[in-house]
Amino acid sequence: MFGLSELAIILIVVIAIVLAKKGPELARNAGKSARILKAEARAMKEAEEQRATDTPPRVIQGETIPDRAEHPPTDGARDTGRNPDGTHP
């Protein structure tokens, strides 16, 4: 029968034949993938640079309404979250 070295040679020949048929297609696909990856990386870098150079949003000073949790009712009444007539807001 076949020895280990003969099986190895047959395996190498089969791999070479398969690569001869599929090799150019695999290389083409790898090249396309590399170009897409490079373009996306460049776009991400440009977007980050754009964000860094953008001016921050303007802050317009105005009146703020205090939060209920920060300022509980001062008259000693329990805050039930209901209107004075007992209905929900």
CSV table of C-alpha atoms in Angstrom, one decimal:
chain,number,residue,atom,x,y,z
A,1,MET,CA,0.0,0.0,0.0
A,2,PHE,CA,1.1,3.6,0.4
A,3,GLY,CA,3.5,4.9,3.0
A,4,LEU,CA,3.3,8.1,4.8
A,5,SER,CA,5.6,10.0,2.5
A,6,GLU,CA,3.6,8.9,-0.6
A,7,LEU,CA,0.3,10.1,1.0
A,8,ALA,CA,1.9,13.4,1.9
A,9,ILE,CA,3.1,13.9,-1.8
A,10,ILE,CA,-0.4,13.1,-3.0
A,11,LEU,CA,-2.0,15.5,-0.6
A,12,ILE,CA,0.4,18.3,-1.7
A,13,VAL,CA,-0.5,17.6,-5.3
A,14,VAL,CA,-4.2,17.7,-4.6
A,15,ILE,CA,-3.8,21.0,-2.7
A,16,ALA,CA,-1.8,22.5,-5.5
A,17,ILE,CA,-4.5,21.6,-8.1
A,18,VAL,CA,-7.2,23.0,-5.9
A,19,LEU,CA,-5.2,26.2,-5.3
A,20,ALA,CA,-4.5,26.5,-9.0
A,21,LYS,CA,-8.3,26.6,-9.7
A,22,LYS,CA,-9.4,28.6,-6.7
A,23,GLY,CA,-6.3,30.6,-5.9
A,24,PRO,CA,-7.0,33.7,-8.2
A,25,GLU,CA,-10.5,33.9,-6.9
A,26,LEU,CA,-9.4,33.7,-3.3
A,27,ALA,CA,-6.7,36.4,-3.9
A,28,ARG,CA,-9.2,38.7,-5.6
A,29,ASN,CA,-11.7,38.3,-2.7
A,30,ALA,CA,-8.9,39.0,-0.2
A,31,GLY,CA,-7.9,42.1,-2.1
A,32,LYS,CA,-11.5,43.4,-2.2
A,33,SER,CA,-11.8,42.8,1.5
A,34,ALA,CA,-8.6,44.6,2.2
A,35,ARG,CA,-9.7,47.6,0.1
A,36,ILE,CA,-13.1,47.8,1.9
A,37,LEU,CA,-11.4,47.5,5.3
A,38,LYS,CA,-9.0,50.3,4.4
A,39,ALA,CA,-11.8,52.6,3.2
A,40,GLU,CA,-13.8,52.0,6.3
A,41,ALA,CA,-10.9,52.7,8.6
A,42,ARG,CA,-10.1,55.9,6.6
A,43,ALA,CA,-13.8,57.0,6.9
A,44,MET,CA,-13.8,56.4,10.7
A,45,LYS,CA,-10.6,58.4,11.1
A,46,GLU,CA,-12.0,61.3,9.1
A,47,ALA,CA,-15.3,61.2,11.1
A,48,GLU,CA,-13.4,61.3,14.3
A,49,GLU,CA,-11.2,64.2,13.1
A,50,GLN,CA,-14.4,66.0,12.0
A,51,ARG,CA,-15.9,65.5,15.5
A,52,ALA,CA,-12.8,66.8,17.1
A,53,THR,CA,-12.8,70.0,15.0
A,54,ASP,CA,-16.5,70.7,15.3
A,55,THR,CA,-17.5,73.5,17.7
A,56,PRO,CA,-19.3,72.3,20.8
A,57,PRO,CA,-23.0,73.1,20.9
A,58,ARG,CA,-24.1,76.5,22.3
A,59,VAL,CA,-25.5,76.4,25.8
A,60,ILE,CA,-28.4,78.9,26.2
A,61,GLN,CA,-28.9,79.9,29.8
A,62,GLY,CA,-32.4,79.7,31.0
A,63,GLU,CA,-34.6,78.9,34.0
A,64,THR,CA,-34.4,75.3,35.3
A,65,ILE,CA,-37.1,73.5,37.2
A,66,PRO,CA,-35.9,71.8,40.3
A,67,ASP,CA,-36.4,68.1,40.5
A,68,ARG,CA,-38.9,66.7,43.1
A,69,ALA,CA,-36.3,64.4,44.6
A,70,GLU,CA,-34.0,67.3,45.3
A,71,HIS,CA,-36.7,69.5,46.9
A,72,PRO,CA,-39.4,67.5,48.7
A,73,PRO,CA,-42.6,69.3,49.8
A,74,THR,CA,-41.9,71.8,52.6
A,75,ASP,CA,-45.4,71.8,54.2
A,76,GLY,CA,-45.0,68.4,55.7
A,77,ALA,CA,-47.5,66.8,53.4
A,78,ARG,CA,-46.8,63.5,51.8
A,79,ASP,CA,-46.2,63.7,48.0
A,80,THR,CA,-48.5,61.1,46.5
A,81,GLY,CA,-48.0,62.1,42.9
A,82,ARG,CA,-51.7,62.9,42.6
A,83,ASN,CA,-53.6,66.1,41.9
A,84,PRO,CA,-55.3,67.8,44.9
A,85,ASP,CA,-58.6,66.2,43.9
A,86,GLY,CA,-57.1,62.7,44.1
A,87,THR,CA,-56.8,62.0,40.3
A,88,HIS,CA,-53.6,61.1,38.6
A,89,PRO,CA,-51.8,63.8,36.6
